[in-house]
XYZ file of N, CA and C in Angstrom:
501
model
N -14.574 -4.377 13.660
C -15.597 -4.888 12.757
C -14.959 -5.333 11.459
N -15.679 -6.060 10.701
C -15.162 -6.662 9.482
C -15.124 -8.163 9.662
N -14.794 -8.861 8.624
C -14.785 -10.317 8.721
C -13.403 -10.883 9.007
N -12.331 -10.065 8.832
C -10.985 -10.551 9.126
C -10.015 -9.392 9.281
N -8.941 -9.643 10.030
C -7.833 -8.703 10.088
C -6.945 -9.015 8.892
N -6.688 -8.018 8.061
C -5.931 -8.225 6.828
C -4.447 -7.944 7.032
N -4.112 -6.894 7.779
C -2.706 -6.566 7.945
C -2.483 -5.508 8.994
N -1.227 -5.247 9.277
C -0.849 -4.232 10.238
C 0.546 -3.733 9.936
N 0.855 -2.542 10.440
C 2.161 -1.944 10.212
C 2.427 -0.941 11.327
N 3.690 -0.747 11.645
C 4.046 0.301 12.597
C 4.087 1.616 11.837
N 3.170 2.503 12.166
C 3.121 3.804 11.534
C 3.708 4.855 12.453
N 3.618 6.113 12.070
C 4.132 7.186 12.915
C 3.331 7.276 14.219
N 3.987 7.134 15.344
C 3.402 7.287 16.680
C 2.393 6.221 17.090
N 2.124 5.246 16.239
C 1.120 4.231 16.562
C 1.244 3.046 15.620
N 0.712 1.937 16.061
C 0.590 0.783 15.166
C -0.765 0.900 14.480
N -0.837 0.473 13.237
C -2.094 0.518 12.478
C -2.508 -0.902 12.135
N -3.785 -1.174 12.284
C -4.334 -2.497 11.997
C -5.515 -2.314 11.050
N -5.524 -3.098 9.970
C -6.614 -3.033 9.003
C -7.438 -4.306 9.058
N -8.738 -4.128 9.011
C -9.623 -5.245 8.713
C -9.952 -5.119 7.228
N -10.880 -5.938 6.754
C -11.268 -5.826 5.352
C -12.108 -4.578 5.081
N -12.579 -3.884 6.151
C -13.407 -2.694 5.914
C -12.996 -1.454 6.708
N -12.066 -1.573 7.674
C -11.718 -0.432 8.519
C -10.219 -0.374 8.794
N -9.790 0.775 9.342
C -8.420 0.920 9.838
C -8.497 1.399 11.293
N -7.649 0.786 12.129
C -7.616 1.073 13.561
C -6.211 1.496 13.966
N -6.115 2.359 14.985
C -4.843 2.734 15.588
C -4.715 1.998 16.915
N -3.515 1.486 17.182
C -3.239 0.804 18.443
C -2.072 1.519 19.118
N -2.271 1.932 20.359
C -1.223 2.633 21.092
C -0.994 1.964 22.438
N 0.271 1.924 22.837
C 0.640 1.368 24.135
C 0.244 2.361 25.217
N -0.496 1.901 26.242
C -0.946 2.775 27.313
C -0.114 2.639 28.580
N 0.452 1.466 28.815
C 1.276 1.276 30.001
C 1.328 -0.173 30.435
N 2.117 -0.429 31.479
C 2.269 -1.810 31.953
C 0.998 -2.300 32.639
N 0.760 -3.548 32.670
C 1.494 -4.609 31.973
C 0.831 -4.908 30.631
N 1.412 -4.465 29.543
C 0.949 -4.721 28.173
C -0.486 -4.266 27.935
N -0.787 -3.023 28.296
C -2.121 -2.464 28.080
C -2.078 -1.585 26.832
N -2.959 -1.871 25.885
C -3.037 -1.131 24.637
C -4.427 -0.550 24.466
N -4.483 0.587 23.802
C -5.755 1.205 23.471
C -5.972 1.142 21.967
N -7.231 1.000 21.550
C -7.584 0.886 20.139
C -8.587 1.972 19.781
N -8.340 2.661 18.665
C -9.246 3.691 18.166
C -9.505 3.461 16.685
N -10.772 3.421 16.318
C -11.115 3.300 14.900
C -10.841 4.640 14.225
N -10.011 4.606 13.170
C -9.672 5.834 12.449
C -10.649 6.124 11.325
N -11.105 5.063 10.639
C -12.027 5.276 9.527
C -12.659 3.959 9.107
N -13.780 4.068 8.440
C -14.504 2.909 7.939
C -14.604 2.997 6.416
N -14.802 1.865 5.761
C -14.919 1.853 4.306
C -13.582 1.995 3.606
N -12.499 1.685 4.308
C -11.168 1.877 3.743
C -10.251 0.709 4.095
N -10.803 -0.485 4.152
C -10.024 -1.658 4.532
C -8.882 -1.940 3.576
N -7.994 -2.809 3.991
C -6.808 -3.157 3.224
C -7.119 -4.315 2.283
N -6.686 -4.219 1.030
C -6.978 -5.248 0.030
C -6.103 -6.484 0.207
N -4.868 -6.298 0.707
C -3.932 -7.414 0.888
C -2.915 -7.034 1.961
N -2.340 -8.012 2.600
C -1.443 -7.794 3.729
C -0.301 -6.832 3.426
N 0.263 -6.887 2.230
C 1.428 -6.059 1.891
C 1.067 -4.871 0.990
N -0.186 -4.476 0.973
C -0.635 -3.377 0.110
C -0.588 -2.029 0.816
N 0.311 -1.873 1.789
C 0.446 -0.638 2.558
C 1.923 -0.268 2.668
N 2.206 1.048 2.631
C 3.585 1.527 2.734
C 3.614 2.819 3.553
N 4.768 3.063 4.191
C 4.965 4.254 5.023
C 6.128 5.053 4.447
N 5.932 6.374 4.363
C 6.994 7.250 3.880
C 6.811 8.640 4.495
N 7.851 9.141 5.151
C 7.856 10.502 5.708
C 6.640 10.809 6.579
N 6.244 9.872 7.395
C 5.102 10.085 8.279
C 3.750 9.897 7.621
N 3.722 9.553 6.348
C 2.476 9.285 5.630
C 2.331 7.783 5.430
N 1.106 7.306 5.523
C 0.812 5.895 5.289
C -0.185 5.827 4.134
N 0.121 5.044 3.102
C -0.773 4.910 1.948
C -1.086 3.441 1.734
N -2.329 3.151 1.342
C -2.714 1.771 1.107
C -3.780 1.657 0.028
N -3.899 0.441 -0.470
C -4.883 0.092 -1.494
C -6.003 -0.684 -0.809
N -7.241 -0.308 -1.107
C -8.394 -1.029 -0.571
C -9.068 -1.790 -1.708
N -10.218 -2.332 -1.447
C -10.934 -3.116 -2.458
C -11.353 -2.282 -3.670
N -11.451 -0.963 -3.521
C -11.897 -0.170 -4.657
C -11.346 1.229 -4.711
N -10.289 1.501 -3.936
C -9.735 2.851 -3.934
C -8.361 2.843 -3.273
N -7.775 4.033 -3.178
C -6.501 4.234 -2.503
C -6.724 5.252 -1.396
N -6.021 5.062 -0.266
C -6.188 5.935 0.885
C -4.837 6.351 1.435
N -4.857 7.479 2.175
C -3.651 7.967 2.829
C -4.025 8.452 4.224
N -3.136 8.154 5.181
C -3.273 8.649 6.547
C -2.158 9.646 6.794
N -2.556 10.853 7.182
C -1.588 11.894 7.510
C -2.077 12.564 8.790
N -1.489 13.684 9.147
C -1.917 14.406 10.338
C -3.378 14.823 10.289
N -3.924 14.930 9.092
C -5.320 15.323 8.926
C -6.300 14.158 8.957
N -5.815 12.953 9.197
C -6.685 11.779 9.246
C -6.638 10.996 7.946
N -7.592 10.085 7.801
C -7.672 9.225 6.621
C -8.377 9.978 5.501
N -7.764 9.974 4.327
C -8.406 10.595 3.167
C -8.296 9.673 1.956
N -9.337 9.636 1.170
C -9.315 8.877 -0.079
C -8.529 9.675 -1.106
N -7.689 8.972 -1.867
C -6.919 9.626 -2.915
C -7.679 9.530 -4.235
N -8.024 10.651 -4.844
C -8.682 10.592 -6.148
C -7.731 9.975 -7.171
N -8.190 8.958 -7.871
C -7.321 8.214 -8.781
C -7.874 8.273 -10.211
N -7.296 9.114 -11.066
C -7.795 9.230 -12.438
C -7.524 7.998 -13.310
N -6.693 7.071 -12.839
C -6.412 5.847 -13.609
C -7.110 4.641 -12.990
N -8.173 4.884 -12.224
C -8.911 3.834 -11.520
C -9.319 2.697 -12.458
N -9.898 3.014 -13.597
C -10.364 1.982 -14.535
C -9.231 1.075 -14.994
N -8.092 1.650 -15.305
C -6.954 0.863 -15.791
C -6.480 -0.130 -14.739
N -6.625 0.212 -13.462
C -6.166 -0.661 -12.380
C -7.238 -1.661 -11.974
N -8.357 -1.175 -11.504
C -9.359 -2.045 -10.889
C -10.153 -2.876 -11.896
N -10.224 -2.458 -13.159
C -10.901 -3.268 -14.173
C -10.018 -4.416 -14.659
N -8.704 -4.321 -14.410
C -7.756 -5.341 -14.877
C -7.131 -6.119 -13.711
N -7.644 -5.939 -12.504
C -7.086 -6.560 -11.310
C -7.492 -8.030 -11.218
N -6.508 -8.916 -11.061
C -6.747 -10.359 -10.903
C -7.195 -10.615 -9.469
N -8.502 -10.701 -9.243
C -9.046 -10.824 -7.896
C -8.783 -12.190 -7.259
N -8.340 -13.167 -8.037
C -7.983 -14.469 -7.468
C -6.608 -14.430 -6.806
N -5.822 -13.389 -7.047
C -4.451 -13.302 -6.526
C -4.190 -11.979 -5.807
N -5.195 -11.468 -5.118
C -5.051 -10.192 -4.413
C -3.963 -10.235 -3.355
N -3.735 -11.410 -2.761
C -2.745 -11.534 -1.692
C -1.320 -11.255 -2.169
N -1.106 -11.143 -3.463
C 0.234 -10.885 -4.011
C 0.503 -9.405 -4.265
N -0.457 -8.538 -3.973
C -0.257 -7.099 -4.163
C 0.799 -6.612 -3.177
N 1.735 -5.797 -3.668
C 2.818 -5.253 -2.855
C 2.867 -3.739 -3.016
N 2.919 -3.033 -1.896
C 3.072 -1.582 -1.924
C 4.547 -1.234 -1.771
N 4.939 -0.120 -2.370
C 6.337 0.299 -2.326
C 6.405 1.803 -2.132
N 7.184 2.230 -1.147
C 7.456 3.652 -0.958
C 8.829 3.942 -1.540
N 8.915 4.996 -2.340
C 10.200 5.413 -2.892
C 10.412 6.870 -2.477
N 11.062 7.064 -1.334
C 11.200 8.404 -0.776
C 12.093 9.307 -1.618
N 12.981 8.745 -2.408
C 13.834 9.561 -3.266
C 13.004 10.359 -4.269
N 11.888 9.778 -4.727
C 11.037 10.440 -5.713
C 9.646 10.796 -5.175
N 9.429 10.640 -3.857
C 8.140 10.959 -3.215
C 6.990 10.189 -3.853
N 7.185 8.878 -4.066
C 6.176 8.058 -4.744
C 5.743 6.864 -3.908
N 4.458 6.568 -4.008
C 3.906 5.306 -3.533
C 3.507 4.507 -4.774
N 3.901 3.239 -4.815
C 3.585 2.370 -5.951
C 2.956 1.088 -5.434
N 1.996 0.567 -6.185
C 1.408 -0.742 -5.881
C 1.625 -1.645 -7.087
N 2.246 -2.799 -6.851
C 2.453 -3.819 -7.880
C 1.369 -4.863 -7.699
N 0.679 -5.198 -8.796
C -0.479 -6.090 -8.670
C -0.554 -7.052 -9.848
N -1.161 -8.224 -9.622
C -1.376 -9.172 -10.724
C -2.573 -8.709 -11.568
N -2.416 -8.781 -12.877
C -3.478 -8.319 -13.775
C -4.144 -9.491 -14.481
N -5.364 -9.254 -14.916
C -6.073 -10.246 -15.736
C -5.418 -10.360 -17.101
N -4.951 -9.225 -17.642
C -4.349 -9.238 -18.972
C -3.008 -9.968 -18.974
N -2.296 -9.972 -17.842
C -1.026 -10.703 -17.747
C -1.241 -12.197 -17.655
N -2.249 -12.587 -16.875
C -2.657 -13.973 -16.803
C -1.735 -14.936 -16.076
N -0.685 -14.432 -15.401
C 0.251 -15.336 -14.723
C -0.082 -15.525 -13.246
N -0.894 -14.643 -12.677
C -1.188 -14.694 -11.250
C -0.138 -13.992 -10.415
N 0.949 -13.547 -11.026
C 2.013 -12.822 -10.335
C 1.898 -11.328 -10.656
N 2.372 -10.467 -9.757
C 2.333 -9.031 -10.046
C 3.088 -8.705 -11.338
N 2.393 -8.088 -12.276
C 2.999 -7.730 -13.560
C 2.673 -6.296 -13.972
N 1.859 -5.610 -13.181
C 1.482 -4.222 -13.468
C 1.722 -3.379 -12.226
N 1.753 -2.067 -12.427
C 1.902 -1.156 -11.298
C 1.017 0.060 -11.488
N 0.698 0.692 -10.380
C 0.067 2.003 -10.369
C 0.844 2.821 -9.346
N 1.124 4.067 -9.690
C 2.024 4.890 -8.880
C 1.447 6.287 -8.726
N 1.652 6.875 -7.538
C 1.243 8.259 -7.303
C 2.426 9.028 -6.731
N 2.673 10.202 -7.296
C 3.712 11.096 -6.800
C 3.020 12.109 -5.897
N 3.398 12.133 -4.625
C 2.695 12.987 -3.670
C 3.274 14.395 -3.583
N 4.459 14.627 -4.134
C 5.049 15.973 -4.049
C 4.659 16.852 -5.226
N 4.107 16.264 -6.265
C 3.734 17.039 -7.456
C 2.216 17.120 -7.635
N 1.494 17.107 -6.530
C 0.050 17.267 -6.595
C -0.698 15.991 -6.925
N -0.227 14.864 -6.440
C -0.878 13.570 -6.641
C -1.019 13.234 -8.123
N 0.105 13.153 -8.786
C 0.168 12.780 -10.195
C 0.252 11.256 -10.274
N -0.639 10.638 -11.057
C -0.728 9.178 -11.161
C -0.114 8.679 -12.456
N 0.298 7.423 -12.435
C 0.942 6.786 -13.571
C 0.712 5.282 -13.414
N 0.641 4.546 -14.513
C 0.502 3.092 -14.434
C 1.231 2.460 -15.610
N 1.520 1.171 -15.480
C 2.220 0.490 -16.551
C 2.504 -0.954 -16.215
N 3.428 -1.541 -16.952
C 3.800 -2.943 -16.788
C 5.186 -3.031 -16.164
N 5.272 -3.687 -15.015
C 6.541 -3.909 -14.326
C 6.282 -4.922 -13.213
N 7.123 -5.930 -13.127
C 6.952 -6.988 -12.131
C 7.835 -6.733 -10.916
N 7.215 -6.618 -9.742
C 7.930 -6.565 -8.462
C 7.077 -7.312 -7.432
N 7.728 -8.158 -6.654
C 7.008 -8.911 -5.624
C 7.457 -8.535 -4.221
N 8.549 -7.804 -4.110
C 9.047 -7.341 -2.820
C 9.747 -6.005 -3.038
N 9.790 -5.186 -1.964
C 10.360 -3.848 -2.098
C 10.816 -3.350 -0.746
N 11.914 -2.619 -0.739
C 12.324 -1.858 0.432
C 12.834 -0.506 -0.039
N 12.455 0.534 0.683
C 12.855 1.889 0.333
C 14.347 2.064 0.601
N 14.891 3.190 0.218
C 16.313 3.433 0.447
C 16.637 3.261 1.922
N 17.847 2.775 2.185
C 18.271 2.469 3.543
C 19.787 2.603 3.623
N 20.370 2.043 4.671
C 21.826 2.061 4.795
C 22.478 1.279 3.662
N 21.709 0.427 2.982
C 22.219 -0.331 1.846
C 22.287 0.504 0.577
N 21.663 1.681 0.582
C 21.662 2.540 -0.600
C 20.259 2.804 -1.099
N 20.124 2.865 -2.417
C 18.828 3.167 -3.037
C 17.839 2.027 -2.829
N 16.611 2.275 -3.237
C 15.540 1.285 -3.094
C 15.914 -0.032 -3.777
N 15.395 -1.132 -3.228
C 15.658 -2.463 -3.769
C 14.321 -3.150 -4.016
N 14.152 -3.737 -5.201
C 12.948 -4.478 -5.549
C 13.307 -5.841 -6.089
N 12.387 -6.786 -5.978
C 12.624 -8.149 -6.465
C 11.449 -8.605 -7.317
N 11.725 -9.531 -8.243
C 10.689 -10.097 -9.107
C 10.358 -11.510 -8.647
N 9.301 -12.070 -9.210
C 8.919 -13.446 -8.867
C 9.926 -14.457 -9.413
N 10.774 -14.045 -10.341
C 11.823 -14.928 -10.877
C 13.077 -14.885 -10.010
N 13.077 -14.094 -8.930
C 14.214 -14.024 -8.037
C 15.268 -13.006 -8.437
N 14.963 -12.138 -9.374
C 15.904 -11.096 -9.792
C 15.743 -9.896 -8.861
N 16.874 -9.378 -8.360
C 16.854 -8.242 -7.460
C 17.400 -7.018 -8.195
N 16.673 -5.890 -8.079
C 17.060 -4.641 -8.727
C 17.306 -3.569 -7.682
N 18.343 -2.752 -7.892
C 18.564 -1.599 -7.015
C 18.391 -0.345 -7.846
């Protein structure tokens, strides 16, 4: 259900597919290319294709009006004490530019988004939650348009819309 499929990602033990209003699990059942689909939750659709990240078996994403996490206990909404600072300043004409980032070194999920106050249409603000310290939130100004968590290349790598790459 929903009006469009917004995005998908390979999560722990299953592929996840988001519409604008729901999240679904897709699992391979057997040959020839038979898959099963299960609705995990409603009212938690994905705001933009790249607004989801996976870290340590947890999947976190940004929806049209909240943040959600999928863990062994199912889908749960994350209480966000900085909601006003994010959603009141969100440039809704450029939602497709929102990027999620997992930083496993610091147990953080971050979303980079374009703001109305920035006025450029490019991601210029961030909101971040630390999941190991009791869901501590933080927000500020920082431009990132792409991100990859630590890998064989070393620490996390992020890029800006100007083409600058940071490690």
